[in-house]
Coordinates of C-alpha atoms and ligand atoms in Angstrom, one line a residue:
M5 CA 35.0 -29.1 -29.0
T6 CA 34.2 -25.8 -26.6
Y7 CA 34.7 -22.1 -27.6
F8 CA 35.3 -21.2 -23.7
P9 CA 37.6 -23.4 -22.7
E10 CA 38.2 -21.4 -19.8
I11 CA 34.8 -21.8 -18.3
A12 CA 34.6 -24.7 -16.8
A13 CA 31.1 -24.7 -15.2
P14 CA 27.9 -22.4 -15.5
I15 CA 29.3 -19.2 -13.7
P16 CA 28.4 -19.3 -10.2
Y17 CA 26.4 -17.1 -7.4
E18 CA 29.0 -16.6 -5.0
G19 CA 27.1 -13.7 -2.7
P20 CA 28.7 -9.8 -2.1
E21 CA 31.5 -11.2 -0.2
S22 CA 33.1 -13.1 -3.1
D23 CA 36.1 -11.6 -4.7
N24 CA 36.0 -13.4 -7.5
P25 CA 35.5 -11.9 -10.9
L26 CA 34.4 -14.9 -12.1
A27 CA 31.3 -15.3 -10.2
F28 CA 27.7 -13.0 -9.4
R29 CA 27.5 -11.5 -6.4
Y30 CA 23.9 -10.3 -6.7
Y31 CA 22.0 -12.2 -9.4
D32 CA 21.1 -15.3 -7.7
A33 CA 18.6 -16.5 -10.7
D34 CA 16.5 -18.6 -7.8
Q35 CA 16.3 -15.2 -5.3
M36 CA 12.7 -14.1 -4.7
V37 CA 12.3 -10.3 -4.5
G38 CA 8.5 -9.6 -4.3
G39 CA 7.0 -12.6 -5.2
K40 CA 8.9 -13.5 -8.3
T41 CA 12.9 -14.7 -8.8
M42 CA 15.3 -12.6 -10.0
S43 CA 15.9 -14.4 -13.0
Q44 CA 11.9 -14.3 -13.9
H45 CA 11.9 -10.0 -13.5
L46 CA 15.3 -9.6 -15.4
R47 CA 14.7 -12.2 -18.2
F48 CA 18.2 -11.2 -19.0
A49 CA 19.1 -12.2 -23.3
V50 CA 22.6 -12.1 -25.4
A51 CA 22.7 -10.1 -28.8
Y52 CA 23.6 -12.2 -31.3
W53 CA 24.9 -9.4 -32.9
H54 CA 27.5 -8.0 -30.4
T55 CA 28.9 -11.4 -28.3
M56 CA 28.8 -13.4 -31.2
K57 CA 29.3 -11.3 -34.4
G58 CA 31.4 -8.2 -33.1
T59 CA 34.8 -7.9 -34.5
G60 CA 35.9 -4.6 -32.5
Q61 CA 36.3 -3.0 -35.9
D62 CA 35.8 0.9 -35.8
P63 CA 35.7 3.8 -38.4
F64 CA 39.4 3.7 -37.9
G65 CA 40.2 0.3 -37.9
G66 CA 39.0 -3.3 -39.3
P67 CA 38.2 -6.5 -37.3
V68 CA 40.7 -6.8 -34.2
Y69 CA 39.1 -9.7 -32.3
Q70 CA 40.2 -13.2 -33.6
R71 CA 37.2 -15.7 -32.3
P72 CA 37.7 -19.3 -32.3
W73 CA 34.6 -19.8 -34.2
N74 CA 35.1 -17.0 -36.3
H75 CA 36.4 -19.3 -39.2
G76 CA 34.7 -22.4 -41.6
S77 CA 35.1 -24.0 -44.7
S78 CA 32.3 -22.0 -45.9
P79 CA 30.5 -18.6 -44.9
M80 CA 27.5 -21.4 -43.6
D81 CA 30.2 -24.1 -41.6
Q82 CA 31.1 -20.7 -40.0
A83 CA 27.8 -20.0 -38.9
E84 CA 27.3 -23.2 -38.0
N85 CA 30.4 -22.7 -35.7
T86 CA 29.0 -19.3 -34.5
L87 CA 25.7 -20.7 -33.6
N88 CA 27.4 -23.9 -31.5
A89 CA 29.6 -21.0 -29.5
A90 CA 26.8 -18.8 -28.4
F91 CA 24.4 -21.6 -26.8
E92 CA 27.7 -22.8 -24.7
F93 CA 28.2 -19.0 -24.0
L94 CA 24.2 -18.8 -22.9
T95 CA 25.0 -22.0 -21.2
K96 CA 28.0 -21.2 -18.9
L97 CA 26.8 -17.6 -18.6
G98 CA 23.7 -18.8 -17.2
V99 CA 21.3 -16.6 -19.5
D100 CA 18.0 -17.9 -20.3
F101 CA 17.5 -15.9 -23.9
Y102 CA 19.1 -14.3 -26.8
C103 CA 18.0 -12.3 -29.6
F104 CA 19.3 -12.3 -33.6
H105 CA 19.0 -10.7 -36.4
D106 CA 18.2 -12.7 -39.7
R107 CA 21.7 -12.0 -41.4
D108 CA 23.6 -12.3 -37.6
M109 CA 23.1 -16.2 -38.2
A110 CA 22.7 -17.0 -41.7
P111 CA 25.1 -15.2 -44.2
E112 CA 23.3 -13.7 -47.1
G113 CA 23.6 -15.6 -50.2
D114 CA 24.2 -15.0 -54.1
T115 CA 20.4 -14.8 -54.8
F116 CA 17.4 -14.1 -52.2
A117 CA 16.7 -17.5 -52.9
Q118 CA 19.5 -19.1 -51.2
S119 CA 19.4 -16.1 -48.4
V120 CA 16.1 -17.1 -47.1
D121 CA 17.7 -21.0 -47.9
N122 CA 20.6 -20.2 -45.8
L123 CA 18.2 -18.9 -42.5
Q124 CA 15.8 -21.8 -43.0
T125 CA 18.6 -24.4 -42.6
M126 CA 20.3 -22.4 -39.5
V127 CA 17.1 -21.9 -37.5
A128 CA 16.2 -25.7 -37.7
K129 CA 19.6 -25.8 -36.2
A130 CA 19.2 -23.2 -33.6
K131 CA 15.9 -24.8 -32.6
K132 CA 17.6 -28.2 -32.1
L133 CA 19.9 -26.3 -29.9
Q134 CA 17.1 -24.8 -28.0
Q135 CA 15.2 -28.2 -27.1
E136 CA 19.0 -29.7 -25.7
T137 CA 20.0 -26.3 -23.8
G138 CA 16.2 -24.8 -22.9
K139 CA 17.2 -21.8 -23.8
K140 CA 14.8 -19.5 -25.5
L141 CA 14.2 -16.6 -27.9
L142 CA 13.4 -13.0 -26.6
W143 CA 13.1 -11.3 -30.1
G144 CA 13.8 -11.7 -33.6
T145 CA 14.4 -9.1 -36.0
A146 CA 15.5 -8.4 -39.7
N147 CA 18.8 -6.7 -40.8
L148 CA 17.5 -4.1 -42.9
F149 CA 20.3 -1.8 -42.7
G150 CA 23.2 -3.7 -43.4
H151 CA 23.0 -4.1 -47.5
R152 CA 23.9 -1.3 -50.2
R153 CA 20.5 -1.9 -51.6
Y154 CA 19.2 -0.5 -48.3
I155 CA 21.1 3.0 -48.1
H156 CA 18.5 5.4 -49.3
G157 CA 16.1 3.0 -46.6
A158 CA 14.3 -0.1 -46.9
A159 CA 10.5 0.4 -46.0
T160 CA 11.1 4.2 -46.1
N161 CA 13.2 3.7 -49.5
P162 CA 12.1 6.0 -52.6
D163 CA 12.3 2.7 -54.7
P164 CA 9.5 0.3 -54.5
H165 CA 11.8 -2.4 -55.4
V166 CA 13.7 -2.0 -52.3
F167 CA 10.7 -2.1 -50.7
A168 CA 9.7 -5.6 -51.6
C169 CA 13.2 -6.8 -50.4
A170 CA 12.8 -5.5 -47.0
A171 CA 9.4 -7.5 -47.0
L172 CA 10.9 -10.9 -48.5
Q173 CA 13.5 -10.5 -44.9
V174 CA 10.8 -9.8 -43.0
K175 CA 8.0 -11.8 -44.3
H176 CA 11.2 -15.0 -43.4
A177 CA 12.7 -13.0 -39.9
L178 CA 9.1 -13.3 -38.7
E179 CA 8.6 -16.8 -39.7
A180 CA 11.6 -18.0 -38.4
T181 CA 10.6 -16.0 -35.2
L182 CA 7.5 -18.3 -35.0
E183 CA 9.4 -21.5 -35.6
L184 CA 11.4 -20.9 -33.0
G185 CA 9.0 -19.8 -30.3
G186 CA 9.9 -15.7 -30.4
E187 CA 8.0 -14.1 -27.6
N188 CA 8.8 -10.9 -29.3
Y189 CA 9.7 -9.7 -33.0
V190 CA 11.6 -5.9 -33.0
F191 CA 12.0 -3.0 -35.9
W192 CA 14.4 -1.2 -34.8
G193 CA 14.6 1.9 -37.8
G194 CA 18.2 1.2 -39.4
R195 CA 18.1 3.5 -42.1
E196 CA 14.5 4.8 -41.4
G197 CA 15.2 8.2 -41.7
Y198 CA 17.3 11.2 -44.0
E199 CA 20.3 13.0 -44.5
T200 CA 18.8 16.0 -46.4
L201 CA 15.0 17.4 -46.8
L202 CA 16.0 18.5 -50.4
N203 CA 15.8 15.1 -51.9
T204 CA 13.5 13.6 -49.3
D205 CA 9.7 13.9 -49.1
L206 CA 9.0 12.9 -45.2
K207 CA 5.0 12.4 -45.6
R208 CA 5.5 9.7 -48.4
E209 CA 8.6 8.0 -46.4
R210 CA 6.2 7.9 -43.0
E211 CA 3.3 6.6 -44.9
Q212 CA 5.2 3.7 -46.1
L213 CA 6.8 2.9 -43.1
A214 CA 3.4 2.7 -41.2
R215 CA 2.2 0.5 -44.5
F216 CA 5.2 -1.7 -44.2
F217 CA 4.5 -2.3 -40.5
H218 CA 0.5 -2.7 -41.2
M219 CA 1.6 -5.6 -43.6
A220 CA 3.6 -7.1 -40.9
V221 CA 1.0 -7.3 -39.0
D222 CA -1.0 -9.3 -41.0
H223 CA 1.4 -11.2 -41.8
A224 CA 1.6 -12.3 -38.5
K225 CA -2.0 -13.1 -38.4
K226 CA -1.8 -15.2 -41.3
I227 CA 0.8 -17.6 -40.2
G228 CA -0.2 -17.3 -36.5
F229 CA 2.4 -15.7 -34.9
S230 CA 1.3 -14.2 -31.3
G231 CA 4.5 -13.0 -30.3
Q232 CA 4.4 -8.9 -29.2
F233 CA 6.0 -6.3 -32.2
L234 CA 8.0 -4.1 -30.8
I235 CA 9.7 -0.7 -32.0
E236 CA 12.9 0.7 -30.7
P237 CA 13.5 4.4 -31.3
K238 CA 16.3 6.1 -31.7
P239 CA 16.8 9.8 -32.6
K240 CA 20.1 9.6 -34.9
E241 CA 22.6 7.2 -36.1
P242 CA 23.2 6.0 -39.1
T243 CA 20.8 9.0 -40.5
K244 CA 21.3 12.3 -39.2
H245 CA 17.1 12.2 -38.4
Q246 CA 15.5 8.4 -37.7
Y247 CA 11.7 8.8 -38.1
D248 CA 11.8 6.8 -35.0
F249 CA 13.1 9.7 -32.3
D250 CA 12.2 8.4 -29.2
S251 CA 9.1 6.8 -27.3
A252 CA 6.9 10.1 -27.6
T253 CA 7.4 10.4 -31.7
V254 CA 7.5 6.1 -32.0
I255 CA 3.6 6.6 -29.7
G256 CA 2.3 9.5 -32.0
F257 CA 3.3 7.3 -35.0
L258 CA 1.4 4.2 -33.8
R259 CA -1.5 6.6 -33.2
E260 CA -1.6 8.5 -36.1
F261 CA -1.3 5.1 -38.2
D262 CA -3.9 3.0 -36.1
L263 CA -1.4 0.6 -34.7
L264 CA -1.2 1.4 -31.1
D265 CA -3.1 -2.2 -30.7
H266 CA -0.1 -4.4 -31.8
F267 CA 3.1 -2.8 -31.0
K268 CA 4.5 -2.0 -28.4
L269 CA 7.8 -0.3 -27.4
N270 CA 11.6 -1.6 -27.2
I271 CA 13.7 0.8 -25.1
E272 CA 17.3 1.4 -25.6
A273 CA 18.9 3.4 -22.6
N274 CA 21.4 4.9 -24.6
H275 CA 19.2 5.4 -27.7
A276 CA 17.2 7.7 -24.9
T277 CA 20.0 9.5 -24.0
L278 CA 21.2 10.4 -27.6
A279 CA 17.7 11.5 -27.5
A280 CA 18.5 13.7 -25.0
H281 CA 16.1 12.0 -22.4
S282 CA 17.0 9.7 -19.5
F283 CA 16.8 6.2 -19.8
E284 CA 14.2 6.6 -17.1
H285 CA 11.9 9.2 -18.9
D286 CA 11.7 7.2 -21.9
L287 CA 10.8 3.8 -20.3
T288 CA 8.3 5.9 -18.1
T289 CA 6.8 7.4 -21.4
A290 CA 5.9 4.3 -23.0
A291 CA 4.6 3.1 -19.2
A292 CA 2.2 6.0 -19.1
A293 CA 1.3 5.3 -22.6
G294 CA 0.5 1.5 -21.7
V295 CA 3.2 -0.3 -24.2
L296 CA 6.6 -0.8 -22.5
G297 CA 7.5 -3.9 -23.7
S298 CA 11.0 -4.7 -23.4
I299 CA 14.5 -3.1 -23.2
D300 CA 17.7 -3.0 -24.9
A301 CA 19.8 -2.4 -21.8
N302 CA 23.3 -0.8 -22.0
M303 CA 24.8 2.8 -21.5
G304 CA 26.2 5.6 -23.1
D305 CA 29.3 7.8 -22.4
L306 CA 27.7 11.0 -21.3
L307 CA 31.4 12.8 -22.8
L308 CA 30.5 11.0 -26.5
G309 CA 27.5 11.6 -28.4
W310 CA 27.4 8.3 -30.4
D311 CA 25.7 5.2 -29.6
T312 CA 28.9 4.1 -27.3
D313 CA 26.6 1.1 -26.7
Q314 CA 28.6 -0.1 -22.9
F315 CA 27.6 -2.8 -20.8
P316 CA 25.7 -1.3 -18.0
T317 CA 27.5 -0.6 -14.8
D318 CA 26.1 2.7 -13.4
V319 CA 23.5 1.3 -10.4
N320 CA 22.1 4.5 -9.8
S321 CA 20.6 4.9 -13.4
M322 CA 19.6 1.0 -13.2
T323 CA 17.7 1.3 -10.1
R324 CA 16.0 4.3 -11.6
A325 CA 15.0 2.5 -14.4
M326 CA 14.1 -0.7 -12.5
L327 CA 11.7 1.8 -10.2
V328 CA 9.6 2.4 -13.6
L329 CA 9.3 -1.4 -14.5
L330 CA 8.3 -2.8 -11.2
A331 CA 5.5 0.0 -10.7
S332 CA 4.4 -0.7 -14.0
G333 CA 4.2 -4.1 -13.5
G334 CA 6.8 -5.5 -14.8
F335 CA 7.9 -7.4 -17.8
T336 CA 5.1 -10.2 -19.6
S337 CA 6.9 -10.8 -23.3
G338 CA 9.7 -8.6 -22.9
G339 CA 13.4 -8.9 -20.9
L340 CA 16.6 -7.3 -20.7
N341 CA 18.3 -7.3 -24.1
F342 CA 22.5 -6.8 -23.4
D343 CA 22.5 -4.5 -27.0
A344 CA 26.2 -3.9 -25.9
H345 CA 29.3 -4.8 -27.0
V346 CA 33.1 -5.0 -25.3
R347 CA 35.7 -2.5 -26.0
R348 CA 37.8 -2.3 -29.5
A349 CA 40.9 -3.0 -27.0
S350 CA 39.2 -6.1 -25.0
L351 CA 40.4 -9.1 -27.3
D352 CA 39.6 -12.0 -25.0
T353 CA 36.4 -13.5 -25.2
L354 CA 36.8 -13.9 -21.1
D355 CA 36.2 -10.0 -21.4
L356 CA 32.8 -11.5 -23.1
F357 CA 32.0 -13.1 -19.9
Y358 CA 33.2 -10.0 -17.6
A359 CA 31.1 -8.0 -19.4
H360 CA 27.6 -9.9 -19.1
I361 CA 28.1 -10.7 -15.5
D362 CA 29.0 -6.7 -14.4
G363 CA 26.0 -6.0 -16.7
M364 CA 24.2 -9.0 -14.7
D365 CA 24.8 -7.8 -11.2
T366 CA 24.1 -4.2 -11.5
F367 CA 21.0 -4.6 -12.6
A368 CA 20.3 -7.6 -10.0
R369 CA 21.6 -4.5 -7.5
A370 CA 19.2 -2.3 -9.3
L371 CA 16.3 -5.2 -9.0
L372 CA 16.8 -5.1 -4.9
A373 CA 17.4 -1.3 -4.7
A374 CA 14.1 -0.8 -6.4
H375 CA 11.7 -3.5 -4.8
A376 CA 13.2 -2.1 -1.0
I377 CA 12.4 1.5 -2.3
I378 CA 8.6 0.8 -3.4
E379 CA 9.0 -1.4 -0.3
D380 CA 10.4 1.4 2.3
G381 CA 7.2 3.2 0.3
R382 CA 8.5 6.8 1.2
I383 CA 9.4 7.7 -2.5
P384 CA 6.4 6.7 -4.1
E385 CA 3.9 8.2 -1.3
F386 CA 5.7 11.2 -1.5
T387 CA 5.1 11.6 -4.8
A388 CA 1.5 10.3 -4.9
Q389 CA 0.9 13.2 -2.6
R390 CA 1.8 15.4 -4.0
Y391 CA -1.2 14.9 -6.1
A392 CA -4.1 13.9 -3.6
G393 CA -6.2 17.1 -4.3
W394 CA -6.3 15.8 -7.4
D395 CA -8.4 12.9 -5.8
K396 CA -11.2 14.7 -4.2
D397 CA -13.2 17.7 -4.2
L398 CA -12.4 20.7 -6.6
G399 CA -9.3 18.0 -8.7
A400 CA -11.9 15.2 -8.7
S401 CA -14.6 17.7 -10.1
I402 CA -12.0 18.5 -12.8
L403 CA -11.1 15.8 -14.6
A404 CA -14.5 14.3 -14.0
G405 CA -15.2 17.5 -16.7
K406 CA -17.7 19.1 -14.1
E407 CA -15.7 22.1 -14.4
S408 CA -15.2 25.1 -16.8
L409 CA -12.9 28.5 -17.1
D410 CA -16.1 30.3 -16.2
S411 CA -16.2 27.9 -13.1
L412 CA -13.2 27.9 -11.9
A413 CA -13.2 31.7 -12.0
T414 CA -16.0 31.9 -10.1
W415 CA -14.6 29.7 -7.4
I416 CA -10.9 31.3 -7.0
L417 CA -11.8 34.7 -6.9
D418 CA -12.7 34.8 -3.2
K419 CA -9.6 32.0 -2.0
D420 CA -6.6 32.8 -1.0
E421 CA -2.9 32.3 -2.6
P422 CA -2.4 28.5 -2.8
Q423 CA 0.4 27.3 -0.3
V424 CA 3.2 26.3 -2.1
P425 CA 5.2 23.1 -1.0
S426 CA 8.6 22.2 -1.6
G427 CA 10.0 19.3 -4.0
R428 CA 11.4 17.7 -1.6
Q429 CA 14.6 16.6 -4.6
E430 CA 17.5 16.3 -2.4
Y431 CA 15.3 14.6 0.4
L432 CA 14.2 12.0 -2.3
E433 CA 18.3 11.8 -3.6
R434 CA 18.8 11.0 -0.4
I435 CA 16.2 8.4 0.2
L436 CA 17.2 6.6 -3.1
N437 CA 20.8 6.5 -2.2
F438 CA 20.2 4.7 1.2
F439 CA 19.0 1.8 -0.7
I440 CA 22.0 1.7 -3.7
Ligands
LIG515 C1 21.0 -0.3 -33.2 C2 20.5 -1.3 -32.9 C3 19.8 -2.7 -33.1 C4 18.7 -3.0 -32.6 C5 18.1 -4.5 -33.3 O1 21.6 0.9 -32.5 O2 20.3 -1.1 -31.2 O3 20.9 -3.5 -32.3 O4 18.9 -3.3 -31.0 O5 18.1 -3.8 -34.5
LIG516 CO1 18.7 -1.7 -30.0

């Protein structure tokens, strides 16, 4: 049985001269770029929820896609068809990793016990398919936002009974991730946030969330999960005010609750822009704190104020992102997960291929451009030069704690006004564009 009969063989690399939209023009998995292959740098992953489970539904209309895997004699039968289609898709696309929520892969049962059982059954099947195809799990997570019980939040719920439901799900999602050799485990804040402070005790809710994370850390130790925990910031949607607003907020939260040693961040482009930051701003903030873990690759629409989760096609923006990633040393356990979906009107399974292929080519171009910019050296050297004064004499003495307001006031008194240099933004943008 094939779910993608239009694609006979894995998508080939044909080079920049190719005019074939079903071939890579830039993504050449084995091409070396500064000591690593493209696939080692980029570590692409397919998002199970969008690509396999997306229906095209929006607030104005129901499901519109007619996926050939989206049927079966029972919910579990359908889940198995979907799993088979997922591994066929990964193989034909040539992507090594996938990411999933517990409820993407296995349907909710009539009882808690049945939901657990459904997940374990599907995980065993996924493990077998991983062994057969060589595909790997980048990260697992739990869907703590879709079910009615979570409308007031999961870990931040006013009712500890709901907190226990979330604990059950995370325990099993974590165990599933371990069983599948997942390299990371993600917490995206779902409905951990609020609509109005008239009914919300923000202090309690943040403390509950921290307790929940500590319980996950303890459970990971207990079962021997040594993967990386990741928190994915997002400022709004579904709640008006999400607690994990942006990189800076999450880093502060982790530090406040003594969790910084156990977590890194999973930065999503469209979440950064919803927080009124650029993608590279949130990446840079995470990298500066040593917690840049992984990336949800997508892009938003500057004319729309919500999470449109479009496939990344903007080479300029992704080049700026890759500059941050390369400067921070690249991925270790993380990767580029396409948390993106095709538009409602993109009805065909072939559209899933066009979308991923262009996203992969976009990041391949961005990687090549960022690598060339670093090799060229003019941009990083300009920035380093701006701060050179801090590496010696007065600057070094200030940073070493050897100066005071008094000593500096005395030092500056008989000096001239500082020389004020140009910031050269347009020159730097010009150099950047040489490589794009
Ligand atoms: C929601 C979002 C999620 C997380 C995983 O905006 O990005 O899909 O990536 O729960
Ligand atoms: Co995401």
